[in-house]
PDB file of C-alpha atoms in Angstrom:
ATOM      1  CA  MET X 176      69.962  18.959  33.512  1.00 58.00           C
ATOM      2  CA  SER X 177      71.074  21.633  31.090  1.00 59.00           C
ATOM      3  CA  THR X 178      71.267  21.070  27.401  1.00 65.00           C
ATOM      4  CA  THR X 179      73.473  23.070  25.189  1.00 65.00           C
ATOM      5  CA  THR X 180      72.807  23.307  21.547  1.00 67.00           C
ATOM      6  CA  THR X 181      75.456  24.179  19.102  1.00 70.00           C
ATOM      7  CA  THR X 182      74.479  25.938  15.969  1.00 73.00           C
ATOM      8  CA  THR X 183      76.471  25.865  12.845  1.00 73.00           C
ATOM      9  CA  PRO X 184      76.945  29.179  11.142  1.00 74.00           C
ATOM     10  CA  VAL X 185      74.718  29.656   8.149  1.00 73.00           C
ATOM     11  CA  ARG X 186      76.522  30.611   5.018  1.00 73.00           C
ATOM     12  CA  PRO X 187      74.806  33.416   3.169  1.00 74.00           C
ATOM     13  CA  ARG X 188      73.461  32.264  -0.151  1.00 82.00           C
ATOM     14  CA  LEU X 189      74.699  33.931  -3.283  1.00 81.00           C
ATOM     15  CA  SER X 190      71.842  35.860  -4.820  1.00 88.00           C
ATOM     16  CA  ARG X 191      70.890  35.232  -8.404  1.00 86.00           C
ATOM     17  CA  GLY X 192      71.838  38.783  -9.385  1.00 90.00           C
ATOM     18  CA  ARG X 193      75.302  38.522  -7.853  1.00 91.00           C
ATOM     19  CA  PHE X 194      75.846  35.150  -9.491  1.00 91.00           C
ATOM     20  CA  PHE X 195      74.940  36.508 -12.935  1.00 88.00           C
ATOM     21  CA  ALA X 196      77.097  39.593 -12.341  1.00 92.00           C
ATOM     22  CA  ALA X 197      80.060  37.376 -11.440  1.00 92.00           C
ATOM     23  CA  VAL X 198      79.504  35.214 -14.519  1.00 90.00           C
ATOM     24  CA  LEU X 199      79.293  38.348 -16.680  1.00 90.00           C
ATOM     25  CA  VAL X 200      82.545  39.738 -15.281  1.00 92.00           C
ATOM     26  CA  VAL X 201      84.386  36.450 -15.813  1.00 92.00           C
ATOM     27  CA  THR X 202      82.979  36.128 -19.331  1.00 90.00           C
ATOM     28  CA  LEU X 203      84.033  39.655 -20.261  1.00 89.00           C
ATOM     29  CA  LEU X 204      87.497  39.088 -18.816  1.00 90.00           C
ATOM     30  CA  VAL X 205      87.919  35.921 -20.835  1.00 90.00           C
ATOM     31  CA  ALA X 206      86.527  37.458 -24.042  1.00 88.00           C
ATOM     32  CA  GLY X 207      88.419  40.715 -23.692  1.00 87.00           C
ATOM     33  CA  GLY X 208      91.565  39.678 -21.863  1.00 86.00           C
ATOM     34  CA  LEU X 209      92.360  36.209 -23.087  1.00 83.00           C
ATOM     35  CA  SER X 210      91.525  36.865 -26.716  1.00 74.00           C
ATOM     36  CA  TYR X 211      95.154  37.913 -27.165  1.00 75.00           C
ATOM     37  CA  LEU X 212      96.227  34.334 -26.493  1.00 80.00           C
ATOM     38  CA  ALA X 213      94.126  32.903 -29.325  1.00 72.00           C
ATOM     39  CA  SER X 214      96.011  30.964 -31.945  1.00 71.00           C
ATOM     40  CA  ALA X 215      97.165  32.825 -35.030  1.00 73.00           C
ATOM     41  CA  HIS X 216      97.145  29.585 -37.036  1.00 74.00           C
ATOM     42  CA  PRO X 217      94.315  29.032 -39.496  1.00 69.00           C
ATOM     43  CA  ASP X 218      91.317  27.045 -38.338  1.00 79.00           C
ATOM     44  CA  GLY X 219      90.677  23.487 -39.499  1.00 82.00           C
ATOM     45  CA  LEU X 220      88.713  24.394 -42.621  1.00 83.00           C
ATOM     46  CA  GLU X 221      91.320  26.921 -43.788  1.00 83.00           C
ATOM     47  CA  HIS X 222      94.088  24.392 -43.127  1.00 85.00           C
ATOM     48  CA  VAL X 223      92.381  21.670 -45.162  1.00 88.00           C
ATOM     49  CA  ALA X 224      91.686  24.132 -47.989  1.00 86.00           C
ATOM     50  CA  ALA X 225      95.362  25.154 -48.092  1.00 86.00           C
ATOM     51  CA  THR X 226      96.584  21.558 -47.855  1.00 89.00           C
ATOM     52  CA  THR X 227      94.338  20.245 -50.619  1.00 91.00           C
ATOM     53  CA  GLY X 228      95.043  23.199 -52.894  1.00 86.00           C
ATOM     54  CA  PHE X 229      91.712  24.994 -53.181  1.00 85.00           C
ATOM     55  CA  GLY X 230      92.374  27.670 -50.574  1.00 80.00           C
ATOM     56  CA  ASP X 231      93.157  30.259 -53.251  1.00 83.00           C
ATOM     57  CA  THR X 232      89.732  29.876 -54.842  1.00 86.00           C
ATOM     58  CA  ALA X 233      87.897  31.235 -51.801  1.00 79.00           C
ATOM     59  CA  ARG X 234      85.904  34.442 -52.119  1.00 85.00           C
ATOM     60  CA  ASP X 235      85.289  36.984 -49.380  1.00 85.00           C
ATOM     61  CA  SER X 236      81.998  36.618 -47.548  1.00 85.00           C
ATOM     62  CA  ALA X 237      79.392  39.342 -47.393  1.00 88.00           C
ATOM     63  CA  ALA X 238      80.506  40.049 -43.812  1.00 86.00           C
ATOM     64  CA  SER X 239      84.173  40.567 -44.725  1.00 87.00           C
ATOM     65  CA  ARG X 240      83.738  44.347 -44.612  1.00 89.00           C
ATOM     66  CA  SER X 241      81.863  44.396 -41.321  1.00 90.00           C
ATOM     67  CA  PRO X 242      83.372  46.298 -38.361  1.00 92.00           C
ATOM     68  CA  PHE X 243      84.272  43.040 -36.586  1.00 89.00           C
ATOM     69  CA  ALA X 244      85.503  40.874 -39.467  1.00 87.00           C
ATOM     70  CA  ASP X 245      88.365  38.432 -38.803  1.00 83.00           C
ATOM     71  CA  TYR X 246      87.972  38.600 -35.005  1.00 82.00           C
ATOM     72  CA  GLY X 247      89.117  42.207 -34.886  1.00 88.00           C
ATOM     73  CA  THR X 248      87.734  45.736 -34.794  1.00 92.00           C
ATOM     74  CA  ALA X 249      88.015  47.939 -37.867  1.00 93.00           C
ATOM     75  CA  GLY X 250      89.904  51.155 -37.220  1.00 93.00           C
ATOM     76  CA  VAL X 251      91.782  49.883 -34.151  1.00 94.00           C
ATOM     77  CA  ASP X 252      95.457  49.393 -34.936  1.00 94.00           C
ATOM     78  CA  HIS X 253      96.509  47.706 -31.681  1.00 91.00           C
ATOM     79  CA  ALA X 254      96.071  43.943 -32.271  1.00 87.00           C
ATOM     80  CA  TRP X 255      95.187  42.982 -28.692  1.00 88.00           C
ATOM     81  CA  LEU X 256      92.772  45.884 -28.196  1.00 91.00           C
ATOM     82  CA  SER X 257      91.127  45.182 -31.541  1.00 90.00           C
ATOM     83  CA  GLY X 258      90.479  41.546 -30.584  1.00 89.00           C
ATOM     84  CA  ALA X 259      89.401  42.473 -27.056  1.00 91.00           C
ATOM     85  CA  ILE X 260      86.795  44.943 -28.304  1.00 93.00           C
ATOM     86  CA  ALA X 261      85.470  42.405 -30.800  1.00 91.00           C
ATOM     87  CA  GLY X 262      85.274  39.776 -28.052  1.00 90.00           C
ATOM     88  CA  VAL X 263      83.435  42.022 -25.611  1.00 92.00           C
ATOM     89  CA  VAL X 264      80.971  43.202 -28.277  1.00 94.00           C
ATOM     90  CA  GLY X 265      80.423  39.580 -29.309  1.00 91.00           C
ATOM     91  CA  VAL X 266      79.636  38.606 -25.717  1.00 91.00           C
ATOM     92  CA  ALA X 267      77.239  41.537 -25.382  1.00 92.00           C
ATOM     93  CA  VAL X 268      75.395  40.632 -28.588  1.00 94.00           C
ATOM     94  CA  VAL X 269      75.065  36.969 -27.594  1.00 93.00           C
ATOM     95  CA  LEU X 270      73.842  37.892 -24.104  1.00 91.00           C
ATOM     96  CA  LEU X 271      71.265  40.311 -25.505  1.00 93.00           C
ATOM     97  CA  LEU X 272      69.985  37.757 -28.016  1.00 96.00           C
ATOM     98  CA  ALA X 273      69.909  34.922 -25.474  1.00 94.00           C
ATOM     99  CA  GLY X 274      68.273  37.136 -22.850  1.00 91.00           C
ATOM    100  CA  GLY X 275      65.650  38.337 -25.301  1.00 93.00           C
ATOM    101  CA  LEU X 276      64.921  34.783 -26.398  1.00 95.00           C
ATOM    102  CA  ALA X 277      64.656  33.654 -22.772  1.00 92.00           C
ATOM    103  CA  LEU X 278      62.153  36.442 -22.040  1.00 91.00           C
ATOM    104  CA  VAL X 279      60.030  35.535 -25.055  1.00 92.00           C
ATOM    105  CA  VAL X 280      60.025  31.833 -24.182  1.00 92.00           C
ATOM    106  CA  ARG X 281      59.289  32.557 -20.525  1.00 87.00           C
ATOM    107  CA  ARG X 282      56.365  34.856 -21.331  1.00 85.00           C
ATOM    108  CA  ARG X 283      54.993  32.475 -23.922  1.00 80.00           C
ATOM    109  CA  GLY X 284      55.266  29.568 -21.472  1.00 71.00           C
ATOM    110  CA  SER X 285      53.464  31.449 -18.687  1.00 72.00           C
ATOM    111  CA  ALA X 286      50.715  32.590 -21.073  1.00 69.00           C
ATOM    112  CA  GLN X 287      49.950  28.978 -22.003  1.00 69.00           C
ATOM    113  CA  ASP X 288      49.626  27.843 -18.373  1.00 61.00           C
TER     114      ASP X 288
END
């Protein structure tokens, strides 16, 4: 009696590095490409301040002269490009800070074991 075995094809697993690279690409595309579609209307706090009449009393923050104030890039005249650069730099800064924090926590956790 002969037995035949059927094997199902094994799907290759996505490596951790490729997964993080894909997430990074998608994140940069959203931050840089879709930032143009962001609303030009004021946010909730600005809207309430204007509606209740104290919006004119606001003072500029200390960061108002920074290179990326108001979701744009100083010195870049093209509105979409200015927002895209600010978005990509923002993503890079957050990833660096989060990655650095993760490394510190991971090392501290393994040192206590």
